[in-house]
Short mmCIF file of C-alpha atoms in Angstrom, two decimals:
data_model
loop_
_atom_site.label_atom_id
_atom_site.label_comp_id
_atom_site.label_asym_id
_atom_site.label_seq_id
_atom_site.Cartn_x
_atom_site.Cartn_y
_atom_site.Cartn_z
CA UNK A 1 182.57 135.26 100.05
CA UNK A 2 180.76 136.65 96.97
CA UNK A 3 177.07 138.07 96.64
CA UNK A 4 176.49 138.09 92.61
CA UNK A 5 173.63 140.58 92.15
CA UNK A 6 171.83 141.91 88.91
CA UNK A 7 173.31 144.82 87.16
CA UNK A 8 173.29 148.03 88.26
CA UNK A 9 173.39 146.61 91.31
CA UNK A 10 176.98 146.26 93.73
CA UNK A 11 178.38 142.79 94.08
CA UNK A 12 179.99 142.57 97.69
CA UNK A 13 183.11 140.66 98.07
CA UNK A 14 184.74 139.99 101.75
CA UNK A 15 188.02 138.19 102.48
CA UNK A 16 187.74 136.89 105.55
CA UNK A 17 191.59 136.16 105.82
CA UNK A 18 192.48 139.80 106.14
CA UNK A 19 189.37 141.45 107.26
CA UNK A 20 190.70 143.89 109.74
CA UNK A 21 187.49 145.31 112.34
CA UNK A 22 185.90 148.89 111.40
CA UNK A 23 186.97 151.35 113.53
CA UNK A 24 182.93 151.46 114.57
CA UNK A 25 183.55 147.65 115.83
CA UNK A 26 186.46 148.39 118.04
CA UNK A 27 184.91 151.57 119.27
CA UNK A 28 181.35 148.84 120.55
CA UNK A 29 184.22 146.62 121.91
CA UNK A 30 185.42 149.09 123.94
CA UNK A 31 182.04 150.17 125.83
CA UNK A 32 182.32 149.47 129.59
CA UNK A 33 179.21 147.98 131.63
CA UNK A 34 177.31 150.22 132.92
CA UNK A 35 175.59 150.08 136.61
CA UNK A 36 172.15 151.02 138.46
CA UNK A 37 173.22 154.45 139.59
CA UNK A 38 175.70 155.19 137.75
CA UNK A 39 175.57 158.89 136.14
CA UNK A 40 175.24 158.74 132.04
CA UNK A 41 174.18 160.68 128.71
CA UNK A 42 171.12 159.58 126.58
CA UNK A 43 168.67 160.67 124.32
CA UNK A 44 165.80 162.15 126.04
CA UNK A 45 162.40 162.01 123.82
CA UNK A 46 162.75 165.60 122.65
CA UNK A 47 165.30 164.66 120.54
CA UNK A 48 168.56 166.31 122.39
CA UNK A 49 171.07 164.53 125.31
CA UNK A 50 170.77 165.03 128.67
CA UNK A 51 172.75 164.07 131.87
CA UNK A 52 170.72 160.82 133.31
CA UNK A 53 170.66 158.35 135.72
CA UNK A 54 170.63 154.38 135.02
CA UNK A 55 167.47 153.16 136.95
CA UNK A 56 167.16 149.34 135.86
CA UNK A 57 169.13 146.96 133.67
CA UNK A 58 167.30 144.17 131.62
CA UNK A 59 167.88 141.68 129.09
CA UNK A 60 165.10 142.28 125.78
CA UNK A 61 165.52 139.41 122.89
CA UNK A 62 165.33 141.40 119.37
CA UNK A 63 165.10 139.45 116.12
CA UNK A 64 167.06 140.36 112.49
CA UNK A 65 165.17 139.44 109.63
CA UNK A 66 165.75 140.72 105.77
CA UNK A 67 162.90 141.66 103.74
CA UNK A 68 161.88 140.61 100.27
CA UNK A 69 162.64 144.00 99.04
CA UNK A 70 166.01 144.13 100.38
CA UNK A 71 165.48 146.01 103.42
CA UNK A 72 166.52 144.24 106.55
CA UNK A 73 165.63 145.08 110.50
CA UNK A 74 167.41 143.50 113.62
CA UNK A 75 165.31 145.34 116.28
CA UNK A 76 161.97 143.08 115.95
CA UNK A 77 160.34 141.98 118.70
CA UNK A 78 158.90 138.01 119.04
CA UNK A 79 155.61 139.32 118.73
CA UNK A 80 156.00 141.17 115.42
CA UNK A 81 156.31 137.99 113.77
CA UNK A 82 152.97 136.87 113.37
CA UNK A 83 153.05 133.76 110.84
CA UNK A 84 154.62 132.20 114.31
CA UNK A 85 154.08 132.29 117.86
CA UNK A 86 157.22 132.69 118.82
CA UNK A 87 156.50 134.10 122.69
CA UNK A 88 155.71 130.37 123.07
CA UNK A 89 157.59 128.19 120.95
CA UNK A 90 160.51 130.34 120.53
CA UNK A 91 162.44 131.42 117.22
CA UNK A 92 162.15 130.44 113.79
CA UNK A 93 165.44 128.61 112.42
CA UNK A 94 167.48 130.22 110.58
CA UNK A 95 166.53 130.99 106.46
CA UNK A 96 162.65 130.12 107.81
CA UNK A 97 159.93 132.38 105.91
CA UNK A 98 158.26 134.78 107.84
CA UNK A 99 155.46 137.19 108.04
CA UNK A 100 156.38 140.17 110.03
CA UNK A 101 153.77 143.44 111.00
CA UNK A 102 155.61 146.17 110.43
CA UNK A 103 154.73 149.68 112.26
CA UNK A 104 153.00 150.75 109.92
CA UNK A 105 150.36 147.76 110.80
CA UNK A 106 151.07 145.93 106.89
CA UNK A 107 152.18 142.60 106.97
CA UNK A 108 155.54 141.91 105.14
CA UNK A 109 156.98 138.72 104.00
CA UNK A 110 160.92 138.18 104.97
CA UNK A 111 163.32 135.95 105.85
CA UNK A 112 164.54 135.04 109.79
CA UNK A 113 168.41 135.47 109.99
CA UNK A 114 169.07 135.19 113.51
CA UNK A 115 167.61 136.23 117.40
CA UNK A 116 169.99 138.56 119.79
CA UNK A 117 169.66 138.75 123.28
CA UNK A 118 170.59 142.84 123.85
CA UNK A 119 171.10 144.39 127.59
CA UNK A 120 169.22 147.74 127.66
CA UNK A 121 169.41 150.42 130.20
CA UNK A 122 166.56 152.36 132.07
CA UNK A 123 167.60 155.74 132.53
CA UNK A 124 165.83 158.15 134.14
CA UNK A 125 166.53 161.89 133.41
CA UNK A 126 166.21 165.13 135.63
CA UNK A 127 162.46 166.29 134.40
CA UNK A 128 161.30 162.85 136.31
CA UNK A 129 160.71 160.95 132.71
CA UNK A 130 162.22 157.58 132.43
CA UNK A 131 163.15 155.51 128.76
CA UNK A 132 164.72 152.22 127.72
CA UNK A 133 167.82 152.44 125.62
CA UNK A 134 170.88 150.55 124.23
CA UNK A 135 174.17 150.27 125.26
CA UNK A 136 174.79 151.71 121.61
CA UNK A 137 172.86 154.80 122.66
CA UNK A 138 174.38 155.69 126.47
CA UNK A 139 176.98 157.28 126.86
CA UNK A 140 179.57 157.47 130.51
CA UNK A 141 180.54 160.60 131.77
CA UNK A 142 184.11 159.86 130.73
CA UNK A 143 183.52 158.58 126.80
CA UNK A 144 184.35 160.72 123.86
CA UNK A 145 180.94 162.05 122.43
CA UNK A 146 180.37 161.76 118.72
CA UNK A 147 179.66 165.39 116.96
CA UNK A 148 175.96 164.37 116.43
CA UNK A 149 175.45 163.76 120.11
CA UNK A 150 177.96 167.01 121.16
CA UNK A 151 176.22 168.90 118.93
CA UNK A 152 172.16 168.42 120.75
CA UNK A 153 173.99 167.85 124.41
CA UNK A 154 171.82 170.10 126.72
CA UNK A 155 172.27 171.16 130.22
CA UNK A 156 169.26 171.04 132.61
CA UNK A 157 170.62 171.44 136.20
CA UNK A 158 169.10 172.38 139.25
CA UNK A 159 165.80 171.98 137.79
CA UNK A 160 165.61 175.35 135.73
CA UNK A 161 163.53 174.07 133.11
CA UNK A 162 160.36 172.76 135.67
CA UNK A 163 158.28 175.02 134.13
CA UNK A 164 157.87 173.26 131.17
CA UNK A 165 156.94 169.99 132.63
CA UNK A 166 154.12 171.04 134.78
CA UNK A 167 150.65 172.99 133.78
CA UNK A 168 150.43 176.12 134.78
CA UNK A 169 146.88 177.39 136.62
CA UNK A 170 145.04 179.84 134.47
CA UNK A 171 143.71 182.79 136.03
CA UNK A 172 139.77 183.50 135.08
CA UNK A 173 139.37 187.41 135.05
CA UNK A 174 136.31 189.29 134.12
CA UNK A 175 136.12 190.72 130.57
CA UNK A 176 138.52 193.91 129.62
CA UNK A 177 136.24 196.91 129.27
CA UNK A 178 136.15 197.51 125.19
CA UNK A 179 137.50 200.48 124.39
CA UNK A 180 136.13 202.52 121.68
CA UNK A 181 137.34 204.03 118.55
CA UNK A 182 137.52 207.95 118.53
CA UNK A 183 136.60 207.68 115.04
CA UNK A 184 133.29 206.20 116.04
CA UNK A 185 132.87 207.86 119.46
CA UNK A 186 129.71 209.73 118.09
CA UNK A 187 128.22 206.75 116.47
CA UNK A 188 128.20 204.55 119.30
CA UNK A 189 124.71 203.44 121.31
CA UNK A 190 125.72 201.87 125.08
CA UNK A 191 124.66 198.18 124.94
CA UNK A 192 121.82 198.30 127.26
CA UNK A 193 120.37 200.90 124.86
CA UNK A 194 120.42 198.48 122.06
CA UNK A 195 118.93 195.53 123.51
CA UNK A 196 116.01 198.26 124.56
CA UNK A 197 115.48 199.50 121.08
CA UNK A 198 116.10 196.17 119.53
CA UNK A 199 113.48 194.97 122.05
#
């Protein structure tokens, strides 16, 4: 299949008779189900991995559209798609014109390319805090890690770190007696003094 595009653009040609999978394609072949319970990696929302627990499994329905400028996104939700309703009447077809509200609240004109139904995991991590993720981004006790996710893996057993998730009571002392400079020792008239002579 060829793509001609405008110069300086890159024309894309695929033979589909000896297209062999990506490694990345096998590797997503290869991921094993996952189950409620079942101990796991993930992304916690600071950014680094964590050991985690899978609470819930459900099913979410994403759609893939591509832009008019080229971009493309296949993690919209129905309701993003606002020149249809498609919570009640379901997806567009295929090559339909769409408006979309992006997240940065503009409305973009694209083009509907398909609807996937994706299973997504609740996992629930050691600090109590609980977040919905992909397949793509949970990882088993017993996969090989990518460097990215080796590289921010974190350790946060037996609770060291509950410190930082709860507030801390402030204790309310009186004032620090102000201690004055030796410099100035001489120069220096007692507050009560002041408000008298001020008075």
């Amino acid at each position: 299949m060829m793509q001609p595009d405008d110069w300086p653009f890159v024309v894309f040609i695929t033979c589909f008779r000896h297209k062999i999978p990506s490694q990345a394609e096998r590797a997503k072949a290869a991921l094993q189900d996952l189950a409620v319970g079942q101990a796991v990696i993930s992304k916690h929302k600071n950014g680094r991995f964590y050991q985690c627990e899978v609470v819930n499994l459900t099913k979410e329905t994403f759609y893939e559209v591509n832009f008019d400028d080229g971009s493309f996104s296949d993690n919209l939700y129905p309701e993003d798609i606002v020149s249809r309703d498609c919570l009640q009447l379901g997806p567009p077809s295929e090559g339909d014109i769409v408006q979309v509200r992006w997240t940065d609240g503009q409305i973009y004109g694209a083009t509907f390319v398909a609807s996937h139904v994706i299973q997504m995991y609740q996992v629930e991590f050691e600090d109590g805090s609980q977040l919905m993720a992909k397949r793509d981004d949970v990882y088993t006790l017993d996969e090989e890690l990518p460097k990215r996710v080796k590289s921010r893996l974190s350790v946060a057993s037996d609770m060291r770190f509950t410190e930082i998730f709860t507030e801390k009571e402030v204790k309310q002392e009186r004032k620090r007696q102000r201690v004055i400079n030796s410099r100035y020792r001489e120069d220096y008239i007692e507050p009560a003094l002041y408000r008298a002579i001020m008075e």
